Amino acid sequence: MTRDDDTQPTSPDSDDQLLVLPDDLRHELKEPMGPIETDADRLLETVDGPLIAVGDVVTYHLLQAGHRPDVALVDGRTKRSAVDEEIHEAVTAGASIEVRNPPAELAAPVVRALRRALEADEPTTILVDGEEDLVALPAIVAAPEGASVVYGQPDEGMVHVKITDEHRAEMRDLLERFEGDTDRFWALLESDADA
């Protein structure tokens, strides 16, 4: 497993911090961005492009259904508690990138890792030290047309977002309302070069 160059713990004003979720946006993120499915096999019947999974339990259910996501982001936790050992072992078995991303933030290392994983030819699992939940937002912006982003909705199931220009525009607007360095965030997410 490789660690991204800049994944060491950092101070809050480090240049790794890009965006922070403001408290007044939290309620907007509670609404699912797509249909909720509880059966991984049924969900997979509607996937016909690259699949990006955000969350340990979601990734586990997709693996159990025989489908390895093209990109998976896991952090070893679900609903703020550690996942069962069986889930942890299954979802981290293929982890190839390890990055740090503090809760309620989008930091440079995880954005770089997402970009790299989306461009990789092989399925890529990103193990996040911290929290991976918010990475669903830039994944929706950066994923190719026709791709699927699947993330967990606590106590309800898996939310399936089939990528369209409309979804991308919604996520762009939402991310623009985060606090932090949005210019650098977009430069990192949308280019091959490190900004």
C-alpha positions as CSV (number, residue, x, y, z in Angstrom):
1,M,0.0,0.0,0.0
2,T,1.3,3.4,-0.8
3,R,0.8,6.5,1.3
4,D,0.2,9.8,-0.5
5,D,3.2,12.1,0.0
6,D,1.3,14.5,2.3
7,T,-0.7,12.3,4.5
8,Q,1.1,13.1,7.8
9,P,-1.1,14.6,10.5
10,T,-1.1,18.4,10.1
11,S,-2.2,21.5,11.8
12,P,-5.6,23.0,11.0
13,D,-4.0,25.8,9.0
14,S,-1.9,23.5,6.9
15,D,-2.0,23.8,3.1
16,D,-3.6,20.3,3.0
17,Q,-6.9,21.7,4.2
18,L,-9.0,22.7,1.2
19,L,-12.6,22.8,2.2
20,V,-14.5,22.6,5.5
21,L,-18.2,21.8,5.8
22,P,-20.0,24.8,7.3
23,D,-22.6,23.9,10.0
24,D,-25.4,25.6,8.0
25,L,-24.9,23.1,5.1
26,R,-25.1,19.9,7.2
27,H,-28.9,19.6,7.0
28,E,-28.7,19.7,3.2
29,L,-26.4,16.7,3.1
30,K,-28.9,14.6,5.0
31,E,-31.2,14.3,2.0
32,P,-30.3,11.4,-0.3
33,M,-29.0,12.6,-3.7
34,G,-30.6,9.6,-5.5
35,P,-32.8,6.5,-5.0
36,I,-32.1,4.3,-2.0
37,E,-31.6,0.6,-2.5
38,T,-31.2,-2.1,0.1
39,D,-30.3,-4.9,-2.2
40,A,-26.8,-4.8,-3.8
41,D,-27.8,-7.2,-6.6
42,R,-30.7,-5.0,-7.6
43,L,-28.6,-1.9,-7.4
44,L,-25.9,-3.5,-9.6
45,E,-28.5,-4.3,-12.3
46,T,-28.8,-0.5,-12.9
47,V,-25.0,0.1,-13.0
48,D,-23.6,0.2,-16.6
49,G,-20.5,2.3,-16.2
50,P,-17.7,2.9,-13.7
51,L,-18.7,2.3,-10.1
52,I,-17.5,4.5,-7.2
53,A,-18.4,3.3,-3.7
54,V,-18.0,5.6,-0.7
55,G,-18.2,3.8,2.7
56,D,-17.2,0.5,4.2
57,V,-20.6,-1.1,4.5
58,V,-21.6,-0.1,0.9
59,T,-18.3,-1.4,-0.4
60,Y,-18.7,-4.6,1.6
61,H,-22.2,-5.2,0.2
62,L,-21.0,-4.6,-3.4
63,L,-18.1,-7.0,-2.9
64,Q,-20.5,-9.6,-1.4
65,A,-22.6,-9.3,-4.5
66,G,-19.5,-10.1,-6.6
67,H,-18.7,-6.7,-7.9
68,R,-15.5,-4.9,-7.0
69,P,-16.0,-1.1,-7.3
70,D,-13.7,0.7,-9.7
71,V,-13.0,3.2,-6.9
72,A,-13.8,2.5,-3.2
73,L,-13.2,4.9,-0.3
74,V,-13.3,3.3,3.2
75,D,-12.3,4.5,6.6
76,G,-12.9,1.5,8.9
77,R,-16.0,3.1,10.4
78,T,-19.8,3.2,10.1
79,K,-22.0,5.6,12.0
80,R,-19.0,6.8,13.9
81,S,-18.1,3.3,15.2
82,A,-15.6,0.8,14.0
83,V,-16.9,-1.7,11.4
84,D,-16.9,-5.4,12.2
85,E,-13.6,-7.2,11.6
86,E,-15.1,-9.2,8.7
87,I,-16.1,-6.0,6.9
88,H,-12.8,-4.3,7.6
89,E,-10.8,-7.2,6.3
90,A,-13.0,-7.5,3.1
91,V,-12.9,-3.8,2.2
92,T,-9.3,-3.1,3.0
93,A,-7.9,-6.3,1.4
94,G,-7.2,-4.4,-1.9
95,A,-6.4,-1.0,-0.5
96,S,-3.7,0.6,-2.6
97,I,-3.7,4.2,-1.4
98,E,-3.8,5.5,2.2
99,V,-4.5,9.1,2.9
100,R,-5.5,11.4,5.8
101,N,-8.8,13.4,5.6
102,P,-10.1,15.0,8.8
103,P,-13.9,14.7,9.6
104,A,-16.1,17.4,8.0
105,E,-13.3,18.3,5.6
106,L,-12.0,17.7,2.1
107,A,-8.2,17.8,2.3
108,A,-5.7,17.8,-0.6
109,P,-4.4,14.2,-0.2
110,V,-7.9,12.7,-0.5
111,V,-8.8,14.8,-3.5
112,R,-5.5,13.8,-5.2
113,A,-6.1,10.2,-4.4
114,L,-9.7,10.3,-5.8
115,R,-8.3,11.9,-9.0
116,R,-5.6,9.2,-9.3
117,A,-8.1,6.4,-8.6
118,L,-10.6,7.7,-11.2
119,E,-7.8,7.6,-13.8
120,A,-6.4,4.2,-12.9
121,D,-6.9,1.2,-15.1
122,E,-7.3,-1.2,-12.1
123,P,-9.9,-1.1,-9.3
124,T,-8.5,1.2,-6.6
125,T,-9.4,1.2,-2.9
126,I,-8.5,4.3,-0.9
127,L,-8.1,3.8,2.9
128,V,-8.9,7.1,4.6
129,D,-7.5,7.9,8.0
130,G,-10.2,10.2,9.3
131,E,-13.5,10.4,7.4
132,E,-14.5,9.6,3.8
133,D,-18.1,10.6,3.8
134,L,-17.8,14.0,2.0
135,V,-15.7,12.5,-0.8
136,A,-19.0,11.4,-2.4
137,L,-19.5,15.1,-3.5
138,P,-16.3,15.6,-5.5
139,A,-16.7,12.0,-6.8
140,I,-20.0,13.0,-8.3
141,V,-18.3,16.0,-10.0
142,A,-15.3,14.2,-11.2
143,A,-16.8,10.8,-12.3
144,P,-17.4,10.3,-16.0
145,E,-20.8,10.5,-17.6
146,G,-22.8,7.3,-17.0
147,A,-20.8,6.4,-13.9
148,S,-22.4,5.5,-10.6
149,V,-21.5,6.9,-7.2
150,V,-23.0,4.8,-4.4
151,Y,-22.8,5.9,-0.7
152,G,-24.6,4.9,2.5
153,Q,-27.6,6.5,4.0
154,P,-27.5,5.6,7.7
155,D,-30.3,3.1,8.7
156,E,-31.8,3.3,5.2
157,G,-29.6,1.7,2.6
158,M,-27.4,2.6,-0.4
159,V,-27.9,5.8,-2.3
160,H,-27.3,5.4,-6.1
161,V,-26.3,8.5,-8.0
162,K,-26.1,8.0,-11.8
163,I,-23.8,10.8,-13.0
164,T,-25.4,13.4,-15.1
165,D,-24.6,17.1,-15.9
166,E,-27.4,18.1,-13.6
167,H,-25.9,16.1,-10.6
168,R,-22.5,17.6,-11.4
169,A,-23.9,21.1,-11.4
170,E,-25.7,20.5,-8.1
171,M,-22.6,19.2,-6.4
172,R,-20.5,22.1,-7.8
173,D,-23.0,24.6,-6.3
174,L,-22.9,22.8,-3.0
175,L,-19.1,22.6,-2.9
176,E,-18.8,26.3,-3.7
177,R,-20.6,27.0,-0.4
178,F,-18.0,25.2,1.7
179,E,-15.5,27.3,3.6
180,G,-11.8,27.3,2.4
181,D,-9.7,27.4,-0.7
182,T,-12.2,26.5,-3.5
183,D,-9.9,27.6,-6.3
184,R,-7.2,25.2,-5.2
185,F,-9.8,22.5,-4.6
186,W,-11.1,22.8,-8.2
187,A,-7.6,22.9,-9.6
188,L,-6.7,19.7,-7.8
189,L,-9.9,17.9,-8.7
190,E,-10.0,18.9,-12.3
191,S,-6.4,18.6,-13.5
192,D,-3.8,15.9,-13.7
193,A,-1.1,18.2,-12.2
194,D,-0.9,18.8,-8.5
195,A,-1.9,22.4,-7.7
